Tab-separated table of C-alpha atoms and ligand atoms in Angstrom:
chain	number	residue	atom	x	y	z
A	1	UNK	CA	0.000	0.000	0.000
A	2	UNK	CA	1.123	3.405	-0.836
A	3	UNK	CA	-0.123	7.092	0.600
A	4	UNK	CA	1.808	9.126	-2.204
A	5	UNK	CA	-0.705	11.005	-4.551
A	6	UNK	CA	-0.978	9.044	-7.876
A	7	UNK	CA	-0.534	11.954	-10.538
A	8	UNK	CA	-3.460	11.570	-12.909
A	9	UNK	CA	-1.656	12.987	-16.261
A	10	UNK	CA	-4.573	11.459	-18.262
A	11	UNK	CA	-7.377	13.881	-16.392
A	12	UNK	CA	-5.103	16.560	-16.781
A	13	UNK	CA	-4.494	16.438	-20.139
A	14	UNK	CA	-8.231	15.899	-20.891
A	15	UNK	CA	-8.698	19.528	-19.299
A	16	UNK	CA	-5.804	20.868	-21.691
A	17	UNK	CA	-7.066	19.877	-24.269
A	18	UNK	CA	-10.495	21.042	-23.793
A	19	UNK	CA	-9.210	24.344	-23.092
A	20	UNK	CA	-7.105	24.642	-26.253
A	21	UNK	CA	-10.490	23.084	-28.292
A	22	UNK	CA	-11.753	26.340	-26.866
A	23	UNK	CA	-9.470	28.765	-27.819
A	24	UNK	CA	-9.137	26.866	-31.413
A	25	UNK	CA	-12.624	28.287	-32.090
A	26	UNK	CA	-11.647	31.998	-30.321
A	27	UNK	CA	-8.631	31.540	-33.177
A	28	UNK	CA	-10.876	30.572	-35.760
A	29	UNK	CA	-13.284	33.202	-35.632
A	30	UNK	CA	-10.408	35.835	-35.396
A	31	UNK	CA	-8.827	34.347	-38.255
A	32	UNK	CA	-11.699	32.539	-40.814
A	33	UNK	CA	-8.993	29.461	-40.378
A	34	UNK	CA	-8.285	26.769	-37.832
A	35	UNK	CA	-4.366	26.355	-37.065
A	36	UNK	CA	-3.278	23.476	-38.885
A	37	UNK	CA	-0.239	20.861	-37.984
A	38	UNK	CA	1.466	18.891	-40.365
A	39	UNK	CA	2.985	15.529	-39.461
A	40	UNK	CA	5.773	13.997	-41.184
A	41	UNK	CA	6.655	10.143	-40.956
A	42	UNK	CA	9.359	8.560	-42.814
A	43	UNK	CA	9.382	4.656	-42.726
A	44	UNK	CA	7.109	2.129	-40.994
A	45	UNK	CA	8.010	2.043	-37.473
A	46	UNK	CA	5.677	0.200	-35.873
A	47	UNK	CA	5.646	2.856	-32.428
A	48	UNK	CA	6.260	5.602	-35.183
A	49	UNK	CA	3.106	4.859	-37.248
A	50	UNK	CA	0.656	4.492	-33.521
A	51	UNK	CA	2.459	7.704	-32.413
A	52	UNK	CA	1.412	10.053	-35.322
A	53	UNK	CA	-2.122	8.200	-35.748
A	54	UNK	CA	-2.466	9.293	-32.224
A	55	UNK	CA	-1.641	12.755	-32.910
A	56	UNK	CA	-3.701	13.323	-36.188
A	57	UNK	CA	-6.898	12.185	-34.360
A	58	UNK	CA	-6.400	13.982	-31.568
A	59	UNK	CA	-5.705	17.352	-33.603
A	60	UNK	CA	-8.678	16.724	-35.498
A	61	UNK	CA	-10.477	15.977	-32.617
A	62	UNK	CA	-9.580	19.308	-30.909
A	63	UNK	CA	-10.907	21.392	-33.982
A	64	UNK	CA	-7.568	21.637	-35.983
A	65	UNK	CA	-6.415	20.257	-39.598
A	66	UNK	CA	-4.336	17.809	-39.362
A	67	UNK	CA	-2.161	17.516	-42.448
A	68	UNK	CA	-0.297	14.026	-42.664
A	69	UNK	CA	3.230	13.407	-45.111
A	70	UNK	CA	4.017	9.723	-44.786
A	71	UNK	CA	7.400	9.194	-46.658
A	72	UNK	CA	8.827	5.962	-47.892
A	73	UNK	CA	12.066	4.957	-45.855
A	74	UNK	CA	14.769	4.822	-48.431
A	75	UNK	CA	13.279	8.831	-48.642
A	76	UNK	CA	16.567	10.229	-48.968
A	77	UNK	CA	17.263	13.665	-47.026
A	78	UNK	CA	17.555	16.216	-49.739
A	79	UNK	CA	14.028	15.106	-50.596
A	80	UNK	CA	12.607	15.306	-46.636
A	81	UNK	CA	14.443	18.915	-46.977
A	82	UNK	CA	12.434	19.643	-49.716
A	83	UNK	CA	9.203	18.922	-48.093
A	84	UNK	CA	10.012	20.892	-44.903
A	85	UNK	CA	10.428	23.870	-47.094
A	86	UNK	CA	7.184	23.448	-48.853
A	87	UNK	CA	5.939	23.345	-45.435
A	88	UNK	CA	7.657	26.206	-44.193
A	89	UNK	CA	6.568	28.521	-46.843
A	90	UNK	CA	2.662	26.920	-46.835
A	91	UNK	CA	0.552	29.618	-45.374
A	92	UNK	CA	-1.980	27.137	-44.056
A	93	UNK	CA	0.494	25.036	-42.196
A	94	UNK	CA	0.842	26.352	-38.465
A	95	UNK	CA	3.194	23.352	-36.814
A	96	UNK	CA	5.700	20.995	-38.226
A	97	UNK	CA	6.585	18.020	-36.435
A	98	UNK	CA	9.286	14.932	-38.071
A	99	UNK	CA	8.459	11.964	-36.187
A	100	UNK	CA	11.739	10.602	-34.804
A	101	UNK	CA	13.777	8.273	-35.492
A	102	UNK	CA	14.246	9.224	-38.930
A	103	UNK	CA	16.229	6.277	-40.915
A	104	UNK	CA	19.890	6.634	-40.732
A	105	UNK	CA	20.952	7.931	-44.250
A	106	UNK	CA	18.990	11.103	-43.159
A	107	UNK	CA	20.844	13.602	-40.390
A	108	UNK	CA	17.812	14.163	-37.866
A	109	UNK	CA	19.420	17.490	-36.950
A	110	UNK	CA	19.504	19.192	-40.062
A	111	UNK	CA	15.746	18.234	-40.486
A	112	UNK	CA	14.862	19.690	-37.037
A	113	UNK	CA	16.846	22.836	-38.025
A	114	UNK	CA	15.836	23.235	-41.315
A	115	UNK	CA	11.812	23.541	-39.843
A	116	UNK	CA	11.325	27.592	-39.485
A	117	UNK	CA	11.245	28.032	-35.770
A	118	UNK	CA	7.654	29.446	-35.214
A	119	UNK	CA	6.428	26.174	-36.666
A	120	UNK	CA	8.809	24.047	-34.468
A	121	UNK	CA	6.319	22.974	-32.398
A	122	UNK	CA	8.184	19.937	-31.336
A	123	UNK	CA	10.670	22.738	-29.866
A	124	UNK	CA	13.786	20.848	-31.150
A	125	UNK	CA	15.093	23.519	-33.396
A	126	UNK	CA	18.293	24.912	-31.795
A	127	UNK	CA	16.528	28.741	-32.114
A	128	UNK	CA	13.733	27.187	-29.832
A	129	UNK	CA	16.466	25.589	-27.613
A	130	UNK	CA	18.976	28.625	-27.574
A	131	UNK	CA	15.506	31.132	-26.112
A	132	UNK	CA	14.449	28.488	-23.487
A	133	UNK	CA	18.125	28.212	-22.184
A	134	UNK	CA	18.256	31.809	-22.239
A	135	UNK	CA	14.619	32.537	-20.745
A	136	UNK	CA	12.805	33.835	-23.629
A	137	UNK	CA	9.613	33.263	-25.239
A	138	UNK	CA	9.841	29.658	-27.320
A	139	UNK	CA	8.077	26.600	-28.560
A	140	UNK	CA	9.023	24.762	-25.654
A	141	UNK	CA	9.661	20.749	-26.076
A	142	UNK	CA	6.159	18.984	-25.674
A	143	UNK	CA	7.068	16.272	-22.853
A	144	UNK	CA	9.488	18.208	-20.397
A	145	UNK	CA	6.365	20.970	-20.724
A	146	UNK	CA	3.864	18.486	-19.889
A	147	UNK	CA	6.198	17.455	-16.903
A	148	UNK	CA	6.487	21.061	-15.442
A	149	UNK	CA	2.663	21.549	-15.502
A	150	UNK	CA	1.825	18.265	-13.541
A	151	UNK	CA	4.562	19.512	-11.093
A	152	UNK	CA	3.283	22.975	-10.859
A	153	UNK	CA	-0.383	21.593	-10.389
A	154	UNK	CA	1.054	19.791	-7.808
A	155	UNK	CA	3.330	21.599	-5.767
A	156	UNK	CA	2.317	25.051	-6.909
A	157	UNK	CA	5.704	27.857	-6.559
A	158	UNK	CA	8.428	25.283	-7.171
A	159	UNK	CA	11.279	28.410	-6.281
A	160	UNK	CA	13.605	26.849	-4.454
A	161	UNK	CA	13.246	23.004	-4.709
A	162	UNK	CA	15.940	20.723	-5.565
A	163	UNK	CA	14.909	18.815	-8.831
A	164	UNK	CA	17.483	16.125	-9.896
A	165	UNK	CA	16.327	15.219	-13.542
A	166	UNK	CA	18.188	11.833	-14.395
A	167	UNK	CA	18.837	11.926	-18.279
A	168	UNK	CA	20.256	14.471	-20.800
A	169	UNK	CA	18.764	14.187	-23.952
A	170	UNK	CA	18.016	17.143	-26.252
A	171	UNK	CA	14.384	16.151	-26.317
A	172	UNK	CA	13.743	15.861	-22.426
A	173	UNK	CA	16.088	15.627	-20.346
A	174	UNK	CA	18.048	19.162	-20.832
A	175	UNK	CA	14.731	21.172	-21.620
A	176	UNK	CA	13.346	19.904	-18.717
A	177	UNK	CA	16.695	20.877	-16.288
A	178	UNK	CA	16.089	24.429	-18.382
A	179	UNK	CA	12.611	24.605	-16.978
A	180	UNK	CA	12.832	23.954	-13.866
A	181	UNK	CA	15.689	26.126	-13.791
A	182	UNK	CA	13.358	28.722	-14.900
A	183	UNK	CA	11.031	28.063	-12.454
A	184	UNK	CA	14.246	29.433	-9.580
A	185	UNK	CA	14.309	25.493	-8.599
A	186	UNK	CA	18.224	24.250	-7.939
A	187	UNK	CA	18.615	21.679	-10.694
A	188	UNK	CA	21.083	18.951	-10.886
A	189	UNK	CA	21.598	16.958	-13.923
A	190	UNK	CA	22.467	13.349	-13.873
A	191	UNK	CA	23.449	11.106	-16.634
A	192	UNK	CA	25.038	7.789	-17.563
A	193	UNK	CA	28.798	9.216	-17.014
A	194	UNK	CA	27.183	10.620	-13.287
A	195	UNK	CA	29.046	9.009	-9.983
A	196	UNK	CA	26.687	7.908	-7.547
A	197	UNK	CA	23.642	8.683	-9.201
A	198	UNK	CA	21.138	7.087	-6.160
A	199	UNK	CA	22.908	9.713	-3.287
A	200	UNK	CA	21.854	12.403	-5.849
A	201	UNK	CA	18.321	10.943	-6.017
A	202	UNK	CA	18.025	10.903	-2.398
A	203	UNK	CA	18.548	14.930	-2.022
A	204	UNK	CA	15.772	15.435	-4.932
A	205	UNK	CA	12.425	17.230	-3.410
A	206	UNK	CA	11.658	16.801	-7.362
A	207	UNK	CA	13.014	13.547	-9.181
A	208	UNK	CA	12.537	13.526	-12.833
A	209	UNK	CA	13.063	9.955	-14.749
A	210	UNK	CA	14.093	10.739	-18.445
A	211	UNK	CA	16.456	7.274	-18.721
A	212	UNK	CA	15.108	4.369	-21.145
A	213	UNK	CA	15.627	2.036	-18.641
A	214	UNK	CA	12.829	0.173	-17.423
A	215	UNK	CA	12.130	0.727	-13.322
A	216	UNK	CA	15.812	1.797	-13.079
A	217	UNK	CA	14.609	4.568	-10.335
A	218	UNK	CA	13.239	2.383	-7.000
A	219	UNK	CA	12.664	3.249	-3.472
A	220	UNK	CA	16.353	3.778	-2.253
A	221	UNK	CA	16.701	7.008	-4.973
A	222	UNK	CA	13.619	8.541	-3.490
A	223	UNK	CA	13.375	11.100	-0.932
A	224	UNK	CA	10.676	10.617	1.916
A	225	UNK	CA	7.763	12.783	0.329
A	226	UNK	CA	9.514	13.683	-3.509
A	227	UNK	CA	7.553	14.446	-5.855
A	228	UNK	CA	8.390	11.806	-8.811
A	229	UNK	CA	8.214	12.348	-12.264
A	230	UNK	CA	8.523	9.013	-14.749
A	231	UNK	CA	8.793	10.489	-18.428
A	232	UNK	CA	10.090	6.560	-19.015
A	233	UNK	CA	7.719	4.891	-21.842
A	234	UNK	CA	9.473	1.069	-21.800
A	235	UNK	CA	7.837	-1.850	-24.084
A	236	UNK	CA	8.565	-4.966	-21.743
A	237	UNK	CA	7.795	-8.662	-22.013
A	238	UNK	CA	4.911	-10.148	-20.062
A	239	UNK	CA	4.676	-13.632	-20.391
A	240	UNK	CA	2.140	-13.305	-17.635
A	241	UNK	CA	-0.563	-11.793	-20.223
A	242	UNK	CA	0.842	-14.665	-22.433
A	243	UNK	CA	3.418	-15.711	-25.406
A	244	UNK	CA	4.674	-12.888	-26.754
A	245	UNK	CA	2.656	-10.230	-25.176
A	246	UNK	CA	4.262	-6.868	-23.657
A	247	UNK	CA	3.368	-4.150	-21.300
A	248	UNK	CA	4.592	-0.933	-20.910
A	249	UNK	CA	6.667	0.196	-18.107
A	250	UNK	CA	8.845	3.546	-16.912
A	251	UNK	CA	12.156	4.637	-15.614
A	252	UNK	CA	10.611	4.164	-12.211
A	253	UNK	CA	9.509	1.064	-10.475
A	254	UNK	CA	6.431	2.341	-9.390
A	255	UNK	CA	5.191	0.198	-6.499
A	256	UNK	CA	8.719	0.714	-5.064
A	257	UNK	CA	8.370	4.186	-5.118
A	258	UNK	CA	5.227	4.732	-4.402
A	259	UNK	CA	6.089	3.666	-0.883
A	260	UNK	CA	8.291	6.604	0.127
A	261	UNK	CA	7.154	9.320	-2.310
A	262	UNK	CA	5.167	12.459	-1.601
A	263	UNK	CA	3.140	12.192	-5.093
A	264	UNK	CA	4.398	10.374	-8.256
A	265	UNK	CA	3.440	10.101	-11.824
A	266	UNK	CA	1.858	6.057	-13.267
A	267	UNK	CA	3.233	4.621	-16.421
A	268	UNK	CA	0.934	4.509	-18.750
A	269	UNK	CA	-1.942	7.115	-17.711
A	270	UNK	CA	0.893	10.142	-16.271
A	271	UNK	CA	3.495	12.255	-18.735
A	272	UNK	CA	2.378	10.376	-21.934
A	273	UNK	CA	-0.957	11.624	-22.542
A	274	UNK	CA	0.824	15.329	-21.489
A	275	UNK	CA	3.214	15.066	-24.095
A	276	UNK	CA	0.347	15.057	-27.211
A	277	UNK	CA	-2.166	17.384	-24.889
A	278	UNK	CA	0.925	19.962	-25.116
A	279	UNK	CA	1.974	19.329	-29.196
A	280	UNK	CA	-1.905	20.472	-28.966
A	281	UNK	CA	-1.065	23.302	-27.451
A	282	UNK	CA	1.901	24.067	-28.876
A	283	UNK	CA	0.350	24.268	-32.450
A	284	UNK	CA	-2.153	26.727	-31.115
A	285	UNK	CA	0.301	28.718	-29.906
A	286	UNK	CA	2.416	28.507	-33.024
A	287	UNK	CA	-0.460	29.590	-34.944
A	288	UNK	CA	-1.844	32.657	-32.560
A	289	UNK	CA	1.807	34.151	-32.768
A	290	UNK	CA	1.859	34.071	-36.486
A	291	UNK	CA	-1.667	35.358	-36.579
A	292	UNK	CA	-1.151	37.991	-34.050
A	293	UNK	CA	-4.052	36.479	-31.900
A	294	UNK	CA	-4.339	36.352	-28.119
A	295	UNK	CA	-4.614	33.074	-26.516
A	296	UNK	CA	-4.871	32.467	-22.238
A	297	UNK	CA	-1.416	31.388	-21.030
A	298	UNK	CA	-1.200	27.987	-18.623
B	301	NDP	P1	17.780	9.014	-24.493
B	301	NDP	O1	18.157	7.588	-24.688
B	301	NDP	O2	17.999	9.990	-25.588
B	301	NDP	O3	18.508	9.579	-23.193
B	301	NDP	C1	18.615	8.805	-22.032
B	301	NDP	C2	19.431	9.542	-21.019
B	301	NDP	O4	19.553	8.725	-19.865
B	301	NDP	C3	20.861	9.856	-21.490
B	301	NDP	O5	21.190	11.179	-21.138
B	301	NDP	C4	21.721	8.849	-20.738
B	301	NDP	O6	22.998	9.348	-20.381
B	301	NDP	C5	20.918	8.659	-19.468
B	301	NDP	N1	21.201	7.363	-18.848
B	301	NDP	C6	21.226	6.159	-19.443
B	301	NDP	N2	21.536	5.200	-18.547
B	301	NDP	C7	21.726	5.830	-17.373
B	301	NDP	C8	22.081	5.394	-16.073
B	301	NDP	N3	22.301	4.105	-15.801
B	301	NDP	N4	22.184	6.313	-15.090
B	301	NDP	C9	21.965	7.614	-15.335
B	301	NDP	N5	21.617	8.096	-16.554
B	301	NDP	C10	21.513	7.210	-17.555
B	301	NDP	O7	16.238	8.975	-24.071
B	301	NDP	P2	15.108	10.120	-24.144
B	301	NDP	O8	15.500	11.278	-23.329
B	301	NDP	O9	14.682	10.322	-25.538
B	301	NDP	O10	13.910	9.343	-23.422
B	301	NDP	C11	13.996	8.946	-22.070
B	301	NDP	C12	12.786	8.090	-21.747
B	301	NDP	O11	11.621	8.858	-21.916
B	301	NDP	C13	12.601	6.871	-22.645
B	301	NDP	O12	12.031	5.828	-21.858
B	301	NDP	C14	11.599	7.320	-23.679
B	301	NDP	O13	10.853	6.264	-24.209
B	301	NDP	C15	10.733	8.218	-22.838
B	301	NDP	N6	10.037	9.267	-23.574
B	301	NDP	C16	8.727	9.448	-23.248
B	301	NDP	C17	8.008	10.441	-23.849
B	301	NDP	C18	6.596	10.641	-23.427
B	301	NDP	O14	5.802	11.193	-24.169
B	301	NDP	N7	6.236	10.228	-22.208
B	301	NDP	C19	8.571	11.285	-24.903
B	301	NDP	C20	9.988	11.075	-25.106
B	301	NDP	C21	10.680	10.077	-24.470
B	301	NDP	P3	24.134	9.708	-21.500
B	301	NDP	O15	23.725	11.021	-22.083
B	301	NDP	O16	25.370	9.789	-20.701
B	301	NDP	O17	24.099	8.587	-22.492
């Protein structure tokens, strides 16, 4: 049995959504158009293809076009560049997101930096990173912004906590240090290379799990009462559910945990559905910038 507060990202996100379905139709009123967010998947990977199904139907569900590229995967990158510019100069095209992994003849970064920053709503683009790091108004990345709204819900003013944020990836890991660092918490920043990792755990009033390591993070990193974050998604085998069958998992063993922390995020049902909920967002945003229409801030 655990008394930590299980994190509900799913209800959360259901809200944000519903809010930005709302200010869709402010925007589209304002504007005679709905902001529209074009997808781009090269190959057939299987989590790939789910991933961006996911995301047209739930732009098209909150009131926007969703606009869908799907490339072959010998696509070679000079062709993918070609496409991005199209997109780029497209009037009707608000938000440009690559799915990643892109297959290996093609250099993922000069994709994301050939996508015109106010589209970036993945917030990849080094323009987008260079403003957060420096505290000025971005496309912030999707997941690590999901993250810092379930922790602000939760622990409203998070000035002067110590978040340790375990992974340093362009995509989570170092936005999300960047955020909380803008948010006056003390951030440390562990990675694969880090000494002692669990000690550093065990000082964290806010422990972020960014790793790709399936229930790396147990009881002995977590502070009595820390407020844990899993942004792990893990496909695992469970032979229980029968041959061949998986579950998913995070970076945290949750029932571990659970036992000594304050409030912590489930895997599935926490940062996922935060991460799509804030592309949503993110699009709308994209597009009331370029139209020069107000939107509420979160
Ligand atoms: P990466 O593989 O890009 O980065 C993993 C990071 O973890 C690296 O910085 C690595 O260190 C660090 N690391 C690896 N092993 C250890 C270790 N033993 N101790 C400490 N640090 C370690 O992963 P991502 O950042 O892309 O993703 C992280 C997790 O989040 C994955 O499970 C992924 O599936 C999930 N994810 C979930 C999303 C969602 O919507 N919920 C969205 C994106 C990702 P080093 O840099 O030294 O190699």
């Amino acid at each position: 049995m655990t008394d930590a507060k299980i994190i509900d990202g799913k209800a959360f996100s259901e809200k944000l959504v519903t809010q930005v379905a709302a200010e869709v139709e402010v925007f589209a009123k304002a504007t005679g158009q709905v902001p529209g967010l074009a997808v781009v998947l090269v190959g057939e990977n299987p989590a790939s293809q789910v991933y961006v199904r996911n995301k047209s139907e739930r732009t098209t569900a909150a009131g926007m076009r969703s606009i869908e590229h799907r490339l072959d995967c010998d696509t070679d990158e000079a062709s993918l560049l070609a496409l991005i510019e199209t997109l780029n100069q497209d009037d009707m095209v608000d938000g440009i997101l690559v799915q990643l992994p892109l297959p290996d003849q093609i250099n993922a970064d000069a994709v994301i930096n050939a996508i015109r920053p106010d589209k970036d709503v993945d917030g990849f683009h080094v323009v987008n990173a260079g403003l957060l790091a420096t505290g000025q108004e971005s496309l912030v990345p999707c997941t690590p912004f999901g993250c810092l709204l379930l922790l602000r819900d939760q622990l409203g003013d998070l000035s002067g906590l110590h978040a340790v944020v375990v992974g340093r990836s362009n995509i989570v890991g170092k936005p999300m240090a960047q955020l909380l660092l803008g948010e006056s918490c003390t951030v440390t920043i562990a990675h694969s290379r880090t000494k002692d990792v669990e000690s550093l755990c065990q000082q964290a009033d806010i422990l972020v799990a960014a790793v790709g390591r399936p229930e790396m993070i147990t009881d002995v990193h977590v502070k009595k009462g820390a407020t844990v974050i899993d942004v792990g998604i893990n496909r695992v085998p469970a032979p229980e559910r029968g041959e061949g069958k998986f579950r998913l998992t995070g970076d945290v063993d949750f029932d571990a945990a659970a036992k000594k922390a304050g409030a912590i995020t489930p895997v599935p049902g926490g940062v996922g559905p935060m991460t799509i909920a804030c592309l949503l967002r993110n699009t709308l945003v994209a597009a009331a910038r370029r139209h020069g229409v107000t939107i509420g801030k979160i």
